[in-house]
Structure formats: C-alpha cells, structure tokens
Coordinates of C-alpha atoms in Angstrom, one line a residue:
X1 CA 103.3 84.4 103.8
X2 CA 102.7 85.1 107.2
X3 CA 106.2 86.4 108.4
X4 CA 106.0 88.4 105.2
X5 CA 102.3 90.3 106.5
X6 CA 104.3 90.4 110.0
X7 CA 107.3 92.0 107.9
X8 CA 105.0 94.6 106.2
X9 CA 102.8 95.0 109.1
X10 CA 106.4 96.1 111.0
X11 CA 107.2 98.3 108.2
X12 CA 103.8 100.4 108.4
X13 CA 103.6 100.6 111.8
X14 CA 107.7 101.5 112.1
X15 CA 106.4 104.0 109.1
X16 CA 103.4 105.3 111.5
X17 CA 104.8 105.7 114.4
X18 CA 108.5 106.8 113.6
X19 CA 107.2 109.1 111.0
X20 CA 108.7 110.9 108.4
X21 CA 110.8 113.2 106.5
X22 CA 113.0 114.1 103.6
X23 CA 111.4 115.8 100.9
X24 CA 107.8 115.1 99.9
X25 CA 105.5 115.9 96.7
X26 CA 107.7 118.9 95.2
X27 CA 107.8 121.9 97.0
X28 CA 108.3 125.5 95.7
X29 CA 111.8 126.0 94.9
X30 CA 114.2 127.9 97.4
X31 CA 112.3 127.7 100.4
X32 CA 114.4 125.7 102.7
X33 CA 111.8 126.6 105.6
X34 CA 109.2 124.0 104.4
X35 CA 108.6 121.1 106.2
X36 CA 108.5 119.2 102.7
X37 CA 111.7 120.2 101.6
X38 CA 114.0 118.5 104.2
X39 CA 116.6 116.8 102.8
X40 CA 119.6 114.4 104.9
X41 CA 123.1 114.9 105.1
X42 CA 123.6 111.5 104.0
X43 CA 121.1 110.1 101.8
X44 CA 120.8 111.6 98.2
X45 CA 119.2 115.0 97.7
X46 CA 116.6 113.0 95.5
X47 CA 116.0 109.3 94.9
X48 CA 113.2 108.2 92.6
X49 CA 111.9 104.6 92.8
X50 CA 112.0 101.7 89.7
X51 CA 108.3 100.9 90.0
X52 CA 108.6 97.5 88.2
X53 CA 107.0 94.6 89.6
X54 CA 104.1 97.2 91.6
X55 CA 101.0 96.1 89.4
X56 CA 98.2 98.9 89.2
X57 CA 95.9 97.3 91.7
X58 CA 98.7 97.9 94.5
X59 CA 97.4 100.9 97.0
X60 CA 99.7 101.2 99.5
X61 CA 103.8 100.8 99.6
X62 CA 106.6 101.3 102.0
X63 CA 110.3 101.7 101.3
X64 CA 113.0 100.9 103.2
X65 CA 116.4 102.1 102.3
X66 CA 118.7 101.1 105.2
X67 CA 122.4 101.6 104.3
X68 CA 122.8 104.6 106.1
X69 CA 121.7 102.7 109.0
X70 CA 124.7 100.0 107.9
X71 CA 126.8 102.7 107.1
X72 CA 126.7 105.4 109.4
X73 CA 128.3 107.3 112.5
X74 CA 125.6 104.7 114.6
X75 CA 126.4 102.1 112.5
X76 CA 129.0 100.1 115.6
X77 CA 125.9 100.1 117.7
X78 CA 124.0 97.6 115.8
X79 CA 124.7 93.9 115.5
X80 CA 125.9 94.2 112.1
X81 CA 127.4 90.5 112.8
X82 CA 124.2 89.0 113.6
X83 CA 121.9 90.5 110.9
X84 CA 124.6 88.4 108.5
X85 CA 124.7 85.6 109.9
X86 CA 120.4 85.2 110.4
X87 CA 120.1 86.2 106.9
X88 CA 122.8 84.3 105.2
X89 CA 121.4 81.0 107.6
X90 CA 117.8 81.2 106.6
X91 CA 118.0 83.3 103.2
X92 CA 121.6 82.3 101.1
X93 CA 121.6 86.9 101.5
X94 CA 123.4 89.6 103.9
X95 CA 120.9 92.1 104.7
X96 CA 123.7 94.3 104.5
X97 CA 123.2 94.5 101.0
X98 CA 119.8 95.3 100.5
X99 CA 119.9 98.2 98.5
X100 CA 115.9 99.0 99.4
X101 CA 112.9 96.8 99.9
X102 CA 109.3 97.4 98.8
X103 CA 106.3 96.4 100.6
X104 CA 103.5 96.9 98.4
X105 CA 99.2 96.1 99.1
X106 CA 96.8 95.2 96.2
X107 CA 93.3 96.4 96.4
X108 CA 91.4 93.5 95.9
X109 CA 89.4 92.0 99.3
X110 CA 89.6 88.3 99.5
X111 CA 90.5 86.2 102.8
X112 CA 93.3 88.0 103.3
X113 CA 95.2 90.9 101.8
X114 CA 97.4 90.9 98.7
X115 CA 101.2 91.9 99.5
X116 CA 104.3 91.4 97.8
X117 CA 107.6 92.0 98.7
X118 CA 110.2 93.8 96.1
X119 CA 113.9 93.5 98.0
X120 CA 116.7 95.0 95.4
X121 CA 120.6 95.0 96.6
X122 CA 123.7 97.1 96.1
X123 CA 125.3 94.0 94.5
X124 CA 124.7 90.4 93.2
X125 CA 123.5 88.0 95.4
X126 CA 124.7 84.5 95.5
X127 CA 121.8 82.9 93.2
X128 CA 123.0 79.5 94.0
X129 CA 122.8 80.1 97.9
X130 CA 119.5 81.2 98.2
X131 CA 118.2 78.1 96.2
X132 CA 119.5 76.2 98.1
X133 CA 118.0 77.5 101.3
X134 CA 114.8 77.1 99.5
X135 CA 115.0 73.4 98.4
X136 CA 112.5 70.9 100.0
X137 CA 110.1 75.0 100.9
X138 CA 109.4 75.5 97.9
X139 CA 109.9 73.6 93.9
X140 CA 110.2 75.8 90.3
X141 CA 107.5 76.4 88.3
X142 CA 107.0 78.9 85.5
X143 CA 104.4 82.0 85.5
X144 CA 103.4 84.4 82.5
X145 CA 106.9 82.7 80.3
X146 CA 109.4 83.5 84.1
X147 CA 111.0 81.1 85.8
X148 CA 109.6 80.8 89.8
X149 CA 110.4 78.9 93.0
X150 CA 106.8 78.4 93.9
X151 CA 105.6 77.4 97.5
X152 CA 103.1 73.9 97.9
X153 CA 101.1 76.0 99.7
X154 CA 99.5 78.9 98.1
X155 CA 98.9 81.4 101.7
X156 CA 103.0 80.9 101.4
X157 CA 105.4 83.2 99.8
X158 CA 106.9 82.0 96.5
X159 CA 110.4 83.8 94.9
X160 CA 111.1 85.2 91.8
X161 CA 115.3 85.1 91.5
X162 CA 115.4 86.0 87.8
X163 CA 116.7 89.3 88.3
X164 CA 120.6 89.2 89.6
X165 CA 120.4 92.4 92.2
X166 CA 116.4 91.7 92.8
X167 CA 114.2 89.3 94.6
X168 CA 110.3 89.3 94.5
X169 CA 108.2 87.6 97.3
X170 CA 104.8 87.2 97.6
X171 CA 101.9 84.4 97.1
X172 CA 102.0 82.9 93.6
X173 CA 98.9 84.9 92.9
X174 CA 99.9 88.4 94.0
X175 CA 103.6 87.4 92.5
X176 CA 102.0 86.6 89.2
X177 CA 100.5 90.3 89.0
X178 CA 104.3 92.0 89.6
X179 CA 106.1 90.1 87.7
X180 CA 103.3 90.6 84.8
X181 CA 102.9 94.4 86.2
X182 CA 102.0 96.7 82.9
X183 CA 103.7 100.0 83.3
X184 CA 100.9 101.8 83.1
X185 CA 99.4 104.8 85.1
X186 CA 97.1 104.0 88.5
X187 CA 96.4 106.2 90.7
X188 CA 99.6 104.6 93.1
X189 CA 102.1 104.4 90.1
X190 CA 101.5 108.1 88.8
X191 CA 102.2 109.1 92.8
X192 CA 105.0 107.1 93.5
X193 CA 106.1 108.3 90.0
X194 CA 106.7 112.1 91.0
X195 CA 108.1 111.3 94.6
X196 CA 111.4 111.5 96.3
X197 CA 112.5 108.4 97.7
X198 CA 115.8 109.2 99.8
X199 CA 114.4 108.8 103.1
X200 CA 115.8 105.8 105.0
X201 CA 111.8 104.9 105.6
X202 CA 108.7 106.4 103.1
X203 CA 104.8 104.7 103.4
X204 CA 102.8 106.5 100.9
X205 CA 99.2 105.0 100.8
X206 CA 96.9 106.5 97.9
X207 CA 93.2 107.6 99.1
X208 CA 92.0 108.0 95.2
X209 CA 92.8 104.0 95.1
X210 CA 90.3 103.3 98.0
X211 CA 88.3 105.7 98.3
X212 CA 84.6 103.6 97.4
X213 CA 85.9 101.0 99.9
X214 CA 86.8 103.0 102.6
X215 CA 83.0 104.8 102.1
X216 CA 81.5 101.3 102.4
X217 CA 83.2 100.2 105.1
X218 CA 82.9 103.8 106.9
X219 CA 78.9 103.5 105.7
X220 CA 79.0 100.6 107.9
X221 CA 80.9 101.0 111.1
X222 CA 79.6 101.8 114.5
X223 CA 78.2 105.3 115.4
X224 CA 81.8 107.3 116.4
X225 CA 81.8 109.9 119.3
X226 CA 81.6 113.5 118.0
X227 CA 84.8 114.3 118.1
X228 CA 85.9 111.5 115.4
X229 CA 82.5 112.3 113.3
X230 CA 84.8 114.9 111.4
X231 CA 87.7 112.7 110.7
X232 CA 85.0 110.5 108.8
X233 CA 85.2 113.4 105.9
X234 CA 88.8 112.7 105.2
X235 CA 88.4 109.7 102.3
X236 CA 86.2 112.4 100.2
X237 CA 89.1 115.4 101.1
X238 CA 92.2 113.1 100.7
X239 CA 94.3 112.3 97.9
X240 CA 97.3 110.8 99.0
X241 CA 98.8 109.9 102.5
X242 CA 102.7 110.0 103.0
X243 CA 104.7 109.2 106.1
X244 CA 108.4 109.6 106.3
X245 CA 111.5 109.0 108.6
X246 CA 114.7 110.2 108.7
X247 CA 117.3 108.2 111.9
X248 CA 120.2 110.2 110.1
X249 CA 119.0 113.2 110.2
X250 CA 118.1 113.6 114.1
X251 CA 115.4 111.6 113.5
X252 CA 113.5 114.1 111.6
X253 CA 109.9 113.1 111.2
X254 CA 106.8 114.3 108.9
X255 CA 103.0 113.3 108.4
X256 CA 101.6 114.8 104.8
X257 CA 97.9 115.1 103.7
X258 CA 97.4 115.3 99.7
X259 CA 94.2 117.2 99.1
X260 CA 91.9 116.7 96.2
X261 CA 92.2 120.4 95.9
X262 CA 93.3 123.6 97.7
X263 CA 89.8 124.1 99.3
X264 CA 89.9 120.2 100.2
X265 CA 93.0 121.1 101.9
X266 CA 91.7 124.0 104.2
X267 CA 89.3 121.3 105.2
X268 CA 91.5 118.7 106.3
X269 CA 93.4 121.1 108.1
X270 CA 90.7 122.6 110.3
X271 CA 90.3 118.8 111.1
X272 CA 93.7 118.0 111.8
X273 CA 93.8 121.1 114.1
X274 CA 90.2 120.3 116.5
X275 CA 90.9 116.5 116.3
X276 CA 94.4 118.0 117.8
X277 CA 92.4 120.5 120.3
X278 CA 90.4 117.3 120.9
X279 CA 93.1 115.0 121.9
X280 CA 94.8 117.7 124.3
X281 CA 91.5 118.4 125.9
X282 CA 91.5 114.3 126.3
X283 CA 95.2 114.0 127.6
X284 CA 94.8 116.7 129.8
X285 CA 91.4 115.9 131.4
X286 CA 92.6 112.5 131.6
X287 CA 96.1 113.4 133.6
X288 CA 94.0 115.7 135.8
X289 CA 91.2 112.8 136.7
X290 CA 95.0 110.8 137.7
X291 CA 95.8 113.3 139.8
X292 CA 92.6 114.1 141.8
X293 CA 92.8 114.0 145.2
X294 CA 96.7 113.4 145.8
X295 CA 97.9 116.0 148.2
X296 CA 101.0 115.0 147.5
X297 CA 103.9 117.4 146.6
X298 CA 105.7 115.8 144.0
X299 CA 102.3 114.2 142.4
X300 CA 100.8 117.5 142.1
X301 CA 104.2 118.9 140.4
X302 CA 104.1 116.0 137.9
X303 CA 100.8 116.4 137.0
X304 CA 102.6 120.2 136.1
X305 CA 105.3 118.5 134.0
X306 CA 102.9 116.2 132.2
X307 CA 100.0 118.9 131.1
X308 CA 103.5 121.2 130.1
X309 CA 103.9 118.6 127.9
X310 CA 101.1 118.1 126.6
X311 CA 100.8 121.5 125.1
X312 CA 104.2 121.3 124.3
X313 CA 104.0 118.7 122.0
X314 CA 100.7 120.1 120.7
X315 CA 101.7 123.1 120.1
X316 CA 105.0 121.8 117.8
X317 CA 102.6 119.3 116.2
X318 CA 100.7 122.6 114.7
X319 CA 99.6 121.6 110.8
X320 CA 101.0 123.7 108.0
X321 CA 98.9 124.1 105.0
X322 CA 100.9 124.8 101.3
X323 CA 98.4 124.0 98.6
X324 CA 96.9 120.5 98.7
X325 CA 99.0 119.4 100.7
X326 CA 99.1 119.6 104.8
X327 CA 102.0 118.8 106.9
X328 CA 102.8 118.0 110.7
X329 CA 106.3 117.5 111.1
X330 CA 107.9 116.3 114.5
X331 CA 110.3 118.5 116.6
X332 CA 113.9 117.0 117.3
X333 CA 115.1 119.6 119.1
X334 CA 114.2 117.4 122.2
X335 CA 116.1 114.5 120.4
X336 CA 114.5 111.7 118.8
X337 CA 114.1 109.7 121.4
X338 CA 112.2 112.3 123.4
X339 CA 110.1 112.5 120.6
X340 CA 109.9 108.8 119.9
X341 CA 108.5 108.2 123.3
X342 CA 105.7 110.9 123.2
X343 CA 104.6 110.2 120.2
X344 CA 104.0 107.0 120.8
X345 CA 102.2 107.9 124.1
X346 CA 100.2 110.2 121.6
X347 CA 99.5 107.5 119.3
X348 CA 98.9 104.8 121.2
X349 CA 94.9 105.2 121.2
X350 CA 94.5 105.6 117.7
X351 CA 96.7 102.9 117.1
X352 CA 94.4 100.5 118.8
X353 CA 91.7 101.9 117.7
X354 CA 93.2 101.4 113.8
X355 CA 93.8 97.4 115.1
X356 CA 90.0 96.9 116.7
X357 CA 88.9 98.6 113.5
X358 CA 91.3 96.4 111.1
X359 CA 89.7 93.6 113.0
X360 CA 86.4 94.5 112.4
X361 CA 86.7 94.8 108.3
X362 CA 88.2 91.6 108.7
X363 CA 85.9 90.4 110.5
X364 CA 83.2 91.4 108.1
X365 CA 84.9 90.5 104.9
X366 CA 84.8 86.7 106.2
X367 CA 81.8 86.6 107.2
X368 CA 80.8 87.9 103.3
X369 CA 82.5 85.5 102.1
X370 CA 80.9 82.2 104.4
X371 CA 77.3 84.1 103.0
X372 CA 78.5 84.0 99.7
X373 CA 79.2 80.7 99.7
X374 CA 76.2 79.9 101.4
X375 CA 74.4 80.8 98.4
X376 CA 76.5 79.5 96.0
X377 CA 75.4 76.0 98.0
X378 CA 72.1 76.8 97.3
X379 CA 72.5 77.8 94.0
X380 CA 73.4 74.2 93.4
X381 CA 71.6 72.7 95.3
X382 CA 68.5 74.3 95.2
X383 CA 68.6 75.0 98.9
X384 CA 71.1 76.0 102.1
X385 CA 72.8 73.5 104.0
X386 CA 71.3 72.0 107.2
X387 CA 72.8 73.0 109.7
X388 CA 74.6 70.1 110.4
X389 CA 75.4 66.7 107.9
X390 CA 73.2 63.5 109.3
X391 CA 73.7 59.9 109.6
X392 CA 70.4 57.6 109.0
X393 CA 69.1 57.7 112.3
X394 CA 69.4 62.2 112.4
X395 CA 72.2 62.2 114.5
X396 CA 74.3 65.3 113.9
X397 CA 77.2 64.4 112.7
X398 CA 79.3 67.7 110.9
X399 CA 78.5 71.0 111.0
X400 CA 76.9 73.0 107.7
X401 CA 80.4 74.8 108.1
X402 CA 82.0 71.8 106.9
X403 CA 79.6 71.1 104.3
X404 CA 80.4 74.7 102.3
X405 CA 83.8 73.8 102.6
X406 CA 84.0 73.6 97.9
X407 CA 82.5 76.5 98.0
X408 CA 85.3 78.2 99.8
X409 CA 88.1 76.9 97.7
X410 CA 88.9 74.2 100.1
X411 CA 87.8 71.5 98.7
X412 CA 90.6 69.2 99.0
X413 CA 89.8 69.4 103.0
X414 CA 86.4 68.4 102.2
X415 CA 87.5 65.6 100.9
X416 CA 89.5 64.0 103.6
X417 CA 86.7 64.0 106.0
X418 CA 84.7 61.0 106.6
X419 CA 81.3 62.8 106.0
X420 CA 79.3 59.0 107.9
X421 CA 81.6 59.6 111.2
X422 CA 81.3 62.5 114.0
X423 CA 83.3 65.4 114.2
X424 CA 85.5 64.3 116.8
X425 CA 86.2 60.8 115.3
X426 CA 89.4 59.1 115.0
X427 CA 89.7 59.9 111.6
X428 CA 87.6 63.6 111.3
X429 CA 89.5 65.1 115.0
X430 CA 92.6 66.1 113.6
X431 CA 91.1 67.7 110.7
X432 CA 89.9 70.3 113.7
X433 CA 93.7 71.6 113.1
X434 CA 93.4 72.3 109.4
X435 CA 90.2 75.3 109.9
X436 CA 90.1 77.8 107.0
X437 CA 90.7 81.3 107.3
X438 CA 87.9 82.3 106.9
X439 CA 86.2 80.6 109.9
X440 CA 89.2 82.1 111.7
X441 CA 88.3 85.4 113.9
X442 CA 91.0 88.1 113.8
X443 CA 93.4 88.4 116.2
X444 CA 97.1 89.1 116.7
X445 CA 98.3 85.8 116.7
X446 CA 96.5 83.9 114.0
X447 CA 99.1 81.4 114.3
X448 CA 97.2 79.9 117.8
X449 CA 93.6 81.0 116.6
X450 CA 94.2 78.0 113.4
X451 CA 95.5 75.2 116.1
X452 CA 92.8 75.9 118.1
X453 CA 90.0 75.4 115.3
X454 CA 87.4 77.6 117.2
X455 CA 84.9 79.6 115.5
X456 CA 82.5 82.3 116.6
X457 CA 80.9 82.4 113.1
X458 CA 77.5 80.9 114.1
X459 CA 74.6 80.2 112.5
X460 CA 71.1 81.4 114.1
X461 CA 69.0 77.9 114.6
X462 CA 65.9 77.7 116.5
X463 CA 62.4 77.5 115.0
X464 CA 61.4 79.7 112.7
X465 CA 65.0 80.6 111.9
X466 CA 67.7 80.2 108.9
X467 CA 68.5 76.7 110.2
X468 CA 65.5 74.9 111.4
X469 CA 65.6 71.2 111.5
X470 CA 67.2 68.4 109.3
X471 CA 66.8 69.8 105.9
X472 CA 68.0 73.2 104.6
X473 CA 65.9 75.3 103.5
X474 CA 65.1 76.7 100.4
X475 CA 64.9 80.6 99.3
X476 CA 61.1 80.5 99.1
X477 CA 61.2 79.6 102.7
X478 CA 62.5 83.2 103.9
X479 CA 58.8 84.9 103.7
X480 CA 59.9 87.8 105.4
X481 CA 62.7 88.9 102.3
X482 CA 66.6 87.4 102.1
X483 CA 68.0 91.1 103.1
X484 CA 65.8 91.3 106.4
X485 CA 66.6 88.2 108.1
X486 CA 70.1 87.0 109.6
X487 CA 72.1 83.4 108.0
X488 CA 75.6 83.8 110.6
X489 CA 76.4 86.2 112.9
X490 CA 79.9 86.8 115.3
X491 CA 79.2 84.8 118.3
X492 CA 80.7 86.5 122.3
X493 CA 84.1 84.6 122.2
X494 CA 83.0 82.5 125.0
X495 CA 80.4 81.0 122.5
X496 CA 83.0 79.6 120.1
X497 CA 82.9 76.4 118.7
X498 CA 84.9 73.4 117.2
X499 CA 84.5 74.6 113.6
X500 CA 83.4 70.9 112.2
X501 CA 81.3 70.4 115.4
X502 CA 78.0 70.7 114.4
X503 CA 77.2 73.5 117.5
X504 CA 75.7 76.6 116.6
X505 CA 73.8 79.8 118.2
X506 CA 70.6 79.0 119.8
X507 CA 68.5 81.9 119.9
X508 CA 66.0 82.5 122.6
X509 CA 64.0 85.1 120.9
X510 CA 62.6 86.6 124.3
X511 CA 66.1 87.6 124.9
X512 CA 67.6 87.4 121.7
X513 CA 71.2 89.2 122.2
X514 CA 72.5 86.5 124.5
X515 CA 75.4 85.0 123.2
X516 CA 76.3 88.4 121.2
X517 CA 77.2 91.6 121.5
X518 CA 80.8 91.3 123.5
X519 CA 83.0 90.7 120.6
X520 CA 82.9 94.9 119.0
X521 CA 83.0 97.8 121.2
X522 CA 79.3 99.0 119.6
X523 CA 77.3 95.2 118.6
X524 CA 77.7 93.0 116.9
X525 CA 78.2 91.7 113.3
X526 CA 75.8 89.7 111.2
X527 CA 75.5 88.5 107.7
X528 CA 72.1 88.4 106.0
X529 CA 70.5 85.3 103.4
X530 CA 71.0 88.1 100.7
X531 CA 74.6 88.2 101.1
X532 CA 75.4 92.1 103.0
X533 CA 76.4 91.9 105.9
X534 CA 76.2 95.2 108.3
X535 CA 77.4 95.7 111.7
X536 CA 73.8 95.3 114.7
X537 CA 73.9 98.3 117.2
X538 CA 74.3 96.7 121.1
X539 CA 71.4 99.2 121.4
X540 CA 68.8 97.6 118.8
X541 CA 65.5 97.1 120.0
X542 CA 64.3 93.9 120.8
X543 CA 61.8 93.7 119.1
X544 CA 63.9 94.5 116.4
X545 CA 66.6 92.0 116.7
X546 CA 64.2 89.1 116.9
X547 CA 62.0 90.1 113.7
X548 CA 65.4 90.2 111.7
X549 CA 66.5 86.7 112.7
X550 CA 62.5 85.2 112.0
X551 CA 62.4 84.3 108.8
X552 CA 58.8 84.3 108.8
X553 CA 57.5 85.8 111.2
X554 CA 55.6 89.0 109.2
X555 CA 56.9 91.0 111.6
X556 CA 57.8 94.7 110.6
X557 CA 61.4 95.6 110.7
X558 CA 61.4 98.9 112.5
X559 CA 65.3 100.1 113.4
X560 CA 64.7 103.0 115.2
X561 CA 62.3 100.8 117.5
X562 CA 59.2 102.9 116.7

C-alpha cells in the first residue's frame, strides 16, 4: 500500500503543481475564448469517465491518460524501453498499454486514508503473467462473491483482475468497497459524471463531500495570519475543485473552483484576488529584503527583473469568473518550462504549508485513535491502564502503549510480547520494529519512522496527573472533569521514546511547557480523557496548562489567562 499511496500522492502533487487544461464543467457554446472551453489537438474532444469501481464514499480522484505522452511528437525522447521493461518485470504488464489510471480517495477517516487505483488498458493484458508476478505476495480469496488476489498484510495492496482490460488495486477493505460500488449518486460521482476527462492529467475533489470534516479541522487549527484568514471561508463557499494539465497543448494549465452558487462565486473570486495580491506583496518584500544594501549593479538589475516577473506572473494569473466557476489559467506564451518554474516558485510555500497541515491532521487522528483505545480499555477493565506493566516487585517492564494493543486491532502483536519481561529483553526487543502506525508521527519517510520504533505520543506522568502510581485510575479519579484533563500529548522530537519502553513525559507543573510545543508551529496537540483532541497554543498561560494537566487540582480552566 505504501507504493500505491506514493503513486497517488505523486498524481495529486503533479496535478496541483502542473495544473490543468482542457474542458471542465459545461461552458457556454461557441465561446472558444473561455478558459474552460479549451481543447487539445491530440486528445479527443470529449472523454467521459467510466464510474465503475468508484465507491459512493469517494471524495477525490486523479485521472492520468498517458497515451498522448507515449505516442505524441515528443515521445521519442521518453525512455519507453525502460518503462516497458520495468512494468513487465514487476507486474507483468506493459505501462505503454495503459489507457487511463484513476486514483481514488475515500472519505473514511482512520489511521490512514483509504485509497485505490483503477488501471484500464487499451487491450487485454496477460493475466497469467500478472498472477505469476503476484505469486508469493498475494493469495486467492473471495470478496462479495468476486475472486481477488489478497495480500496477507492488511496495509499492503490486494488485486482484482476479473476484467481483461482493467486491474483494480487497493487494500482489502477499500477493494471490497470498489468491487461492490453501487451505481448511485454521490457528490463526487455526480460531479465526475458531468465532466470531460480528455486531459492528460485531471484532479477533481468534491468539497461538498468533506465540508463538515474540513470545517471541523479548521475549527481546531491554530490561529492563522490575517492574509490567510479569508481562505478559511472557502469550505462554506465551494462545491468542488478541479485541476488540469494538458502536456500536448503546450503545457496548458488551469485551476477551477466551483462555488455553491453565483453569490458564493463572487466572494470566492474576491478571496482569490486578495490572496494573490498578498502573495505579490510578500514576494516583492522578500526580494527587496534580500537585495537591500547591495551596491552591485548586477544585484540591483536582478531585483528589478524579479519584481517585473512577479508582477507579470500575478497579472497573468488573475481569476476569471463565469457563473459559479472561478478559473485561473497559466499563460503558456513563455513556454511550458518557464511557466512551470514560475508556478513552482510561487506555490512552494503553499505546498509546504499544505504538507504541514496534512501532517497535523494525521497526528490529531493518531491521538484520537489512541485515546479511544484508552477509553475502550477503561470500559473493559473499569480503569485505565497504569503507565507501565509492572512485575511483582513493582519494576516497570512495558509501556501502556503495549497494554492497549488489543484495542487498536493489534491483538496478534500483543500476544507476541512476554508481559513478564522488560521491554528490551532478548524476546521483546525485536518487537520494537513492529510499531503500529498510530504511534508513528506523520513524516515524509514513514518506513524510517517505523523501523526506528520511536514515538512522540506520550502520557503525562506525575502526581495528580492522568497517569500516576502503579495502578490504573478510574474515571471517578478525574474530579476536574474528563473534558478538562489531558491524557496523551504529542511531545517534542527530542523527547521521543521507544514505543514499548515505559517512559513518558514527566511534567514539571512549575514549567509545564517543557518538552512540548516544538512539533507544531503554534503549540502542541493533546488528547483529553473524554476523547476529544485539540491544539494547545504556545501562548497558553502556564496556570491554564497546569490546570488541564492535573486531574483533581480544582483549578478553574481560564483559556485566556484571566
């Protein structure tokens, strides 16, 4: 599944960076000047998407139609021989025969987003060759009465090969949804059914399908700079987002925002224009700052050039509104490479910000899963786990993170531990490398994080805190209220511990921020005993932080320090 996720992420990033073209939602007839009504010489005038295997829970999809790249005028420069050899070696199919590949993301929230891949070929593939390549990695199984090749690892991809020209790849749970996908309306399916997919790259996301989730995330987000705050209105204003790229049409790029109604479109247009103006001023200020004090004539000339190109780029990127659509298309007169270079420079801060935001959301989800497991443990045992599994002499052996494994669907891993041995015993130590995903801090290299076995999800330990002594506490022990008491935090990287080791965050109530606040730009994330997760701002008064760390101190929780 990691390879699948990398591929899908690559599709999404490619679409977001290289953008769009060719058609979109229906444009007025005979209006070739419209940035929405662009066609390409090599792609068909219109291409509808086959919605088979796209579940109603899907919220976004990325479509690649690579044939024009493989057969177009610049194909002779592509490593076609290498592409064919690699595809046949690893999967038994020739990638040059791919007509379209569709990456699908579903709405369900879990330890990781549910994703799937639909690959359609121009001619039947060699099923026996594919099965030979999958031998040893998958085994025959049945879901919903359909034969699949199932991976023994739930996080790795399974394959559905019934259609001679289509391969569906996803985790078993997502594959089940895709195979059984009913032909019923959903925001994304309705949207995709009305669109033209003749572009080489198309990325479409339904805001309607995830509006409530987006608003919930933004409600718990740290305070945003004034220039960003208008964009927080977009979930209420937008219905969908479309990004396109047509390489064959001189790299034509387009981003279209579909508003919920025309009044919303007017507001979206103003927000985009204001955002672009803020971006223009920010870049100009940065350029001026970098060149300040330089008497070198070449430096001064470079500053003038950058200022000119910045103004030219932003002038060309101004949005155009028509009905409920707000579109910005990238100029191609300077050539696709120059355009892409300018776009990448302009979008880099946004991409970095989006990546950080996604990691914050994933970390919050990890905390949510952890606290729900703690509550399930408490429900079954009438008390929370102690911060460690102790031996008869009171020596801590293993972390509470091991104790809750059965409650995060890791019962098989739990049964591998010798609970009467220390975390670093000869038997238990190798199990560190099998750290569950919810203990992994979101990072660019999850595989490295998994092998290290280090986690930053720690329990606050100390007198009067959620974890105290060698006995688990009861709900009744939280006199200050379960919604006012922290039970797990995301600590700084330099406080990370081996996930099986009975080490946590020893909180100094006189300086309660020690070990916290460096993982996020504006504070740290924490899970509370009642199950909710929130971002704790770095500016929180020490007295308030102390109050939400203690479970029975009787202190009032004054978030404003009043």
